[in-house]
């Protein structure tokens, strides 16, 4: 099997028909097997507010009570996931909508950063990579919503979509992870850096060249490398095919 592309898209663009059209066209032109991981973002927040519940984030993670979890699961596994699946199928691909609950695909434990209780927020502990590879071998395109199954309690958990994508890419091994962002890549002296190693990233962060909102993006890329992804890219929709900044381990051939 060709190297696998694990593509992560945020929920912020997925209600934009033009973005979705561009995404499906680009994926349709790709020759390698694809796994798509998506978030929920503003559509989840809107549904939570409409239900009269509080929208609260801690370090970018949604505080998820059982009531918020029910809404999150409905929106991200239902409305958003099926919108993406329909667009891909209408463009001629064999997409299948999944969450981490299906087949026990993603199992997790509660995520408690710095001891903070965020409710039903999880961190992925295992991925059924065999099941995903079997789907890809059939020519299917898994579209994964970021909900996982709690190992200890059997409950559903909200998992950050970046973390889901990192775990999936690591489990598949021979995979490139692509974070589709609103930026063309990591800018160094005004130009998109074609390749970065972990050491170079840390040096650029220390010197202030990489700053602000780009820091969590590059940290996620390095985390994916450490989990076992073959390489990681940050790019925008225009660069999804082969553009943006590629992150590789120190001993990889650049």
C-alpha positions as a Markdown table, in Angstrom:
| # | Residue | x | y | z |
|---|---|---|---|---|
| 1 | Unk | 0.0 | 0.0 | 0.0 |
| 2 | Unk | 1.2 | 3.5 | -0.8 |
| 3 | Unk | 2.1 | 5.8 | 2.1 |
| 4 | Unk | -1.1 | 7.0 | 3.8 |
| 5 | Unk | -2.2 | 10.6 | 4.2 |
| 6 | Unk | -3.9 | 11.5 | 7.4 |
| 7 | Unk | -5.5 | 14.9 | 6.9 |
| 8 | Unk | -6.8 | 16.9 | 9.8 |
| 9 | Unk | -9.2 | 19.8 | 9.1 |
| 10 | Unk | -10.6 | 22.1 | 11.8 |
| 11 | Unk | -14.3 | 22.6 | 12.3 |
| 12 | Unk | -14.0 | 26.3 | 11.5 |
| 13 | Unk | -14.2 | 26.0 | 7.7 |
| 14 | Unk | -16.4 | 23.0 | 7.4 |
| 15 | Unk | -19.6 | 25.0 | 7.1 |
| 16 | Unk | -18.2 | 26.8 | 4.1 |
| 17 | Unk | -19.3 | 25.2 | 0.9 |
| 18 | Unk | -16.4 | 26.6 | -1.1 |
| 19 | Unk | -13.9 | 25.2 | 1.4 |
| 20 | Unk | -15.6 | 21.8 | 1.4 |
| 21 | Unk | -15.7 | 21.8 | -2.5 |
| 22 | Unk | -11.9 | 22.6 | -2.6 |
| 23 | Unk | -11.2 | 19.9 | 0.0 |
| 24 | Unk | -13.1 | 17.2 | -1.8 |
| 25 | Unk | -11.5 | 18.2 | -5.1 |
| 26 | Unk | -8.0 | 18.0 | -3.7 |
| 27 | Unk | -8.5 | 14.7 | -1.9 |
| 28 | Unk | -10.1 | 13.3 | -5.0 |
| 29 | Unk | -7.0 | 14.0 | -7.0 |
| 30 | Unk | -4.7 | 12.3 | -4.5 |
| 31 | Unk | -3.3 | 8.9 | -5.4 |
| 32 | Unk | -2.5 | 7.6 | -1.9 |
| 33 | Unk | -5.0 | 6.3 | 0.7 |
| 34 | Unk | -6.5 | 9.0 | 2.9 |
| 35 | Unk | -7.9 | 9.1 | 6.4 |
| 36 | Unk | -9.7 | 12.4 | 7.2 |
| 37 | Unk | -10.0 | 13.6 | 10.8 |
| 38 | Unk | -12.2 | 16.7 | 11.5 |
| 39 | Unk | -13.1 | 18.9 | 14.4 |
| 40 | Unk | -16.3 | 20.7 | 15.2 |
| 41 | Unk | -15.4 | 24.2 | 16.5 |
| 42 | Unk | -17.9 | 26.9 | 16.2 |
| 43 | Unk | -20.9 | 24.7 | 15.2 |
| 44 | Unk | -20.5 | 22.9 | 18.5 |
| 45 | Unk | -20.3 | 26.2 | 20.4 |
| 46 | Unk | -23.4 | 27.5 | 18.7 |
| 47 | Unk | -25.4 | 24.4 | 19.5 |
| 48 | Unk | -24.2 | 24.5 | 23.2 |
| 49 | Unk | -25.2 | 28.2 | 23.5 |
| 50 | Unk | -28.6 | 27.5 | 21.8 |
| 51 | Unk | -29.2 | 24.9 | 24.5 |
| 52 | Unk | -28.6 | 27.5 | 27.2 |
| 53 | Unk | -25.3 | 26.0 | 28.4 |
| 54 | Unk | -22.0 | 27.7 | 29.0 |
| 55 | Unk | -19.2 | 27.6 | 26.4 |
| 56 | Unk | -15.9 | 27.3 | 28.3 |
| 57 | Unk | -12.4 | 26.5 | 27.1 |
| 58 | Unk | -9.2 | 25.8 | 29.1 |
| 59 | Unk | -5.9 | 26.0 | 27.1 |
| 60 | Unk | -7.9 | 25.5 | 23.9 |
| 61 | Unk | -9.8 | 22.4 | 25.2 |
| 62 | Unk | -13.6 | 22.5 | 25.5 |
| 63 | Unk | -14.8 | 21.9 | 29.1 |
| 64 | Unk | -17.3 | 19.1 | 28.5 |
| 65 | Unk | -20.0 | 18.3 | 31.0 |
| 66 | Unk | -22.3 | 15.3 | 30.2 |
| 67 | Unk | -24.8 | 17.7 | 28.8 |
| 68 | Unk | -22.2 | 19.4 | 26.6 |
| 69 | Unk | -20.9 | 16.0 | 25.5 |
| 70 | Unk | -24.4 | 14.9 | 24.3 |
| 71 | Unk | -24.6 | 18.1 | 22.1 |
| 72 | Unk | -21.0 | 17.8 | 20.9 |
| 73 | Unk | -21.5 | 14.2 | 19.9 |
| 74 | Unk | -24.7 | 15.0 | 18.0 |
| 75 | Unk | -23.1 | 17.8 | 16.1 |
| 76 | Unk | -19.7 | 16.4 | 15.3 |
| 77 | Unk | -20.6 | 12.8 | 14.7 |
| 78 | Unk | -23.9 | 13.7 | 13.0 |
| 79 | Unk | -24.3 | 17.0 | 11.3 |
| 80 | Unk | -20.6 | 17.7 | 10.5 |
| 81 | Unk | -19.4 | 14.2 | 9.8 |
| 82 | Unk | -22.2 | 13.4 | 7.4 |
| 83 | Unk | -21.9 | 16.7 | 5.6 |
| 84 | Unk | -18.2 | 15.8 | 4.8 |
| 85 | Unk | -19.1 | 12.2 | 3.9 |
| 86 | Unk | -21.9 | 13.3 | 1.5 |
| 87 | Unk | -19.5 | 15.8 | -0.2 |
| 88 | Unk | -16.8 | 13.1 | -0.7 |
| 89 | Unk | -19.3 | 10.6 | -2.0 |
| 90 | Unk | -20.9 | 13.1 | -4.3 |
| 91 | Unk | -17.4 | 13.7 | -5.7 |
| 92 | Unk | -16.9 | 10.0 | -6.4 |
| 93 | Unk | -15.1 | 8.7 | -3.3 |
| 94 | Unk | -16.1 | 5.8 | -1.0 |
| 95 | Unk | -16.2 | 7.7 | 2.2 |
| 96 | Unk | -17.4 | 6.2 | 5.5 |
| 97 | Unk | -18.2 | 8.3 | 8.5 |
| 98 | Unk | -16.9 | 7.1 | 11.8 |
| 99 | Unk | -16.2 | 8.2 | 15.3 |
| 100 | Unk | -13.8 | 6.6 | 17.7 |
| 101 | Unk | -16.8 | 4.8 | 19.2 |
| 102 | Unk | -17.4 | 2.7 | 16.1 |
| 103 | Unk | -15.5 | -0.6 | 16.3 |
| 104 | Unk | -13.9 | 0.8 | 19.5 |
| 105 | Unk | -11.6 | 2.5 | 17.0 |
| 106 | Unk | -10.3 | 5.1 | 19.5 |
| 107 | Unk | -10.1 | 4.3 | 23.2 |
| 108 | Unk | -9.2 | 6.9 | 25.7 |
| 109 | Unk | -8.7 | 7.9 | 29.3 |
| 110 | Unk | -9.7 | 11.2 | 31.0 |
| 111 | Unk | -7.4 | 14.0 | 30.1 |
| 112 | Unk | -6.5 | 16.1 | 33.2 |
| 113 | Unk | -3.9 | 18.7 | 32.2 |
| 114 | Unk | -2.2 | 20.0 | 35.4 |
| 115 | Unk | -4.8 | 18.2 | 37.4 |
| 116 | Unk | -7.6 | 20.3 | 36.0 |
| 117 | Unk | -10.9 | 18.4 | 35.6 |
| 118 | Unk | -12.3 | 19.3 | 32.2 |
| 119 | Unk | -15.2 | 16.8 | 32.4 |
| 120 | Unk | -15.6 | 14.3 | 29.5 |
| 121 | Unk | -12.4 | 15.3 | 27.8 |
| 122 | Unk | -10.1 | 12.4 | 26.8 |
| 123 | Unk | -6.7 | 11.6 | 25.5 |
| 124 | Unk | -6.4 | 8.7 | 23.1 |
| 125 | Unk | -4.6 | 5.6 | 24.5 |
| 126 | Unk | -5.1 | 3.1 | 21.7 |
| 127 | Unk | -6.1 | 3.2 | 18.0 |
| 128 | Unk | -7.3 | 0.2 | 16.1 |
| 129 | Unk | -4.9 | 0.7 | 13.2 |
| 130 | Unk | -5.7 | -2.8 | 11.8 |
| 131 | Unk | -9.3 | -1.9 | 11.2 |
| 132 | Unk | -8.3 | 1.4 | 9.5 |
| 133 | Unk | -5.8 | -0.4 | 7.3 |
| 134 | Unk | -8.5 | -2.9 | 6.3 |
| 135 | Unk | -10.8 | -0.1 | 5.3 |
| 136 | Unk | -8.1 | 1.6 | 3.2 |
| 137 | Unk | -7.4 | -1.8 | 1.5 |
| 138 | Unk | -11.0 | -1.9 | 0.4 |
| 139 | Unk | -10.6 | 1.6 | -1.1 |
| 140 | Unk | -12.6 | 3.3 | 1.6 |
| 141 | Unk | -11.9 | 6.7 | 2.9 |
| 142 | Unk | -12.5 | 6.9 | 6.7 |
| 143 | Unk | -13.8 | 10.2 | 8.0 |
| 144 | Unk | -13.3 | 10.3 | 11.7 |
| 145 | Unk | -15.1 | 12.5 | 14.2 |
| 146 | Unk | -13.1 | 13.2 | 17.4 |
| 147 | Unk | -15.1 | 11.2 | 19.9 |
| 148 | Unk | -13.5 | 8.3 | 21.8 |
| 149 | Unk | -14.6 | 5.5 | 24.1 |
| 150 | Unk | -13.5 | 5.6 | 27.7 |
| 151 | Unk | -11.5 | 2.5 | 28.6 |
| 152 | Unk | -12.5 | 2.5 | 32.3 |
| 153 | Unk | -16.1 | 3.7 | 32.2 |
| 154 | Unk | -17.4 | 2.9 | 28.7 |
| 155 | Unk | -18.5 | 6.5 | 28.2 |
| 156 | Unk | -18.0 | 8.7 | 25.2 |
| 157 | Unk | -15.4 | 11.4 | 25.4 |
| 158 | Unk | -14.6 | 14.6 | 23.5 |
| 159 | Unk | -11.0 | 14.5 | 22.2 |
| 160 | Unk | -9.1 | 17.3 | 20.6 |
| 161 | Unk | -9.0 | 16.6 | 16.9 |
| 162 | Unk | -5.3 | 17.4 | 16.6 |
| 163 | Unk | -4.6 | 14.7 | 19.2 |
| 164 | Unk | -6.9 | 12.2 | 17.4 |
| 165 | Unk | -5.0 | 12.9 | 14.1 |
| 166 | Unk | -1.6 | 12.5 | 15.9 |
| 167 | Unk | -2.7 | 9.2 | 17.4 |
| 168 | Unk | -4.1 | 7.9 | 14.1 |
| 169 | Unk | -1.0 | 8.8 | 12.1 |
| 170 | Unk | 1.2 | 7.2 | 14.7 |
| 171 | Unk | -0.8 | 4.0 | 14.7 |
| 172 | Unk | -0.7 | 3.7 | 10.9 |
| 173 | Unk | 3.1 | 4.0 | 10.9 |
| 174 | Unk | 3.8 | 4.6 | 7.2 |
| 175 | Unk | 1.7 | 7.8 | 7.2 |
| 176 | Unk | 2.1 | 11.5 | 6.6 |
| 177 | Unk | 0.0 | 13.8 | 8.8 |
| 178 | Unk | -1.2 | 17.0 | 7.2 |
| 179 | Unk | -2.7 | 19.8 | 9.4 |
| 180 | Unk | -4.8 | 21.9 | 7.1 |
| 181 | Unk | -4.7 | 25.4 | 8.6 |
| 182 | Unk | -5.4 | 29.0 | 7.5 |
| 183 | Unk | -1.7 | 29.6 | 6.9 |
| 184 | Unk | 0.4 | 28.3 | 4.0 |
| 185 | Unk | 3.1 | 26.9 | 6.3 |
| 186 | Unk | 5.7 | 28.1 | 8.9 |
| 187 | Unk | 7.1 | 31.4 | 7.8 |
| 188 | Unk | 10.8 | 32.0 | 8.3 |
| 189 | Unk | 12.0 | 35.5 | 7.2 |
| 190 | Unk | 8.8 | 35.9 | 5.3 |
| 191 | Unk | 9.1 | 32.7 | 3.4 |
| 192 | Unk | 7.4 | 29.3 | 3.9 |
| 193 | Unk | 10.1 | 26.9 | 5.3 |
| 194 | Unk | 10.0 | 23.8 | 3.2 |
| 195 | Unk | 11.4 | 21.5 | 5.9 |
| 196 | Unk | 12.0 | 21.7 | 9.6 |
| 197 | Unk | 13.5 | 19.3 | 12.2 |
| 198 | Unk | 12.5 | 19.3 | 15.9 |
| 199 | Unk | 15.8 | 21.0 | 16.8 |
| 200 | Unk | 15.2 | 23.8 | 14.3 |
| 201 | Unk | 11.7 | 24.3 | 15.6 |
| 202 | Unk | 12.9 | 24.7 | 19.1 |
| 203 | Unk | 15.6 | 27.1 | 18.1 |
| 204 | Unk | 13.1 | 29.3 | 16.1 |
| 205 | Unk | 10.7 | 29.3 | 19.1 |
| 206 | Unk | 13.5 | 30.3 | 21.4 |
| 207 | Unk | 14.6 | 33.1 | 19.1 |
| 208 | Unk | 11.0 | 34.4 | 18.6 |
| 209 | Unk | 10.9 | 33.6 | 14.9 |
| 210 | Unk | 8.1 | 31.2 | 15.5 |
| 211 | Unk | 5.6 | 32.8 | 17.8 |
| 212 | Unk | 2.0 | 33.3 | 18.8 |
| 213 | Unk | -0.6 | 30.9 | 17.4 |
| 214 | Unk | 2.0 | 29.1 | 15.3 |
| 215 | Unk | 3.6 | 27.6 | 18.4 |
| 216 | Unk | 0.8 | 25.2 | 19.3 |
| 217 | Unk | 0.6 | 24.2 | 15.6 |
| 218 | Unk | 4.3 | 23.3 | 15.4 |
| 219 | Unk | 4.2 | 21.6 | 18.9 |
| 220 | Unk | 1.3 | 19.4 | 17.5 |
| 221 | Unk | 3.5 | 18.5 | 14.5 |
| 222 | Unk | 6.4 | 17.5 | 16.7 |
| 223 | Unk | 4.1 | 15.5 | 18.9 |
| 224 | Unk | 2.8 | 13.6 | 15.9 |
| 225 | Unk | 6.4 | 12.8 | 14.9 |
| 226 | Unk | 7.2 | 11.5 | 18.3 |
| 227 | Unk | 4.1 | 9.2 | 18.1 |
| 228 | Unk | 5.4 | 7.6 | 15.0 |
| 229 | Unk | 4.1 | 9.5 | 12.0 |
| 230 | Unk | 6.6 | 9.3 | 9.1 |
| 231 | Unk | 6.4 | 13.0 | 8.4 |
| 232 | Unk | 4.1 | 15.9 | 9.2 |
| 233 | Unk | 3.1 | 19.0 | 7.2 |
| 234 | Unk | 1.3 | 22.3 | 8.1 |
| 235 | Unk | -0.3 | 24.0 | 5.1 |
| 236 | Unk | -3.5 | 25.5 | 3.9 |
| 237 | Unk | -6.0 | 24.1 | 1.5 |
| 238 | Unk | -4.1 | 25.3 | -1.6 |
| 239 | Unk | -1.0 | 23.4 | -0.4 |
| 240 | Unk | -2.7 | 20.2 | 0.6 |
| 241 | Unk | -1.3 | 18.3 | -2.3 |
| 242 | Unk | 2.3 | 18.7 | -1.5 |
| 243 | Unk | 2.9 | 22.2 | -0.2 |
| 244 | Unk | 3.5 | 23.9 | 3.2 |
| 245 | Unk | 6.2 | 23.1 | 5.8 |
| 246 | Unk | 7.2 | 19.4 | 6.3 |
| 247 | Unk | 8.5 | 18.3 | 9.7 |
| 248 | Unk | 10.9 | 15.3 | 9.8 |
| 249 | Unk | 12.9 | 13.6 | 12.6 |
| 250 | Unk | 16.5 | 14.7 | 13.0 |
| 251 | Unk | 17.9 | 11.5 | 11.4 |
| 252 | Unk | 15.6 | 11.6 | 8.4 |
| 253 | Unk | 16.8 | 12.4 | 5.0 |
| 254 | Unk | 15.8 | 16.0 | 4.1 |
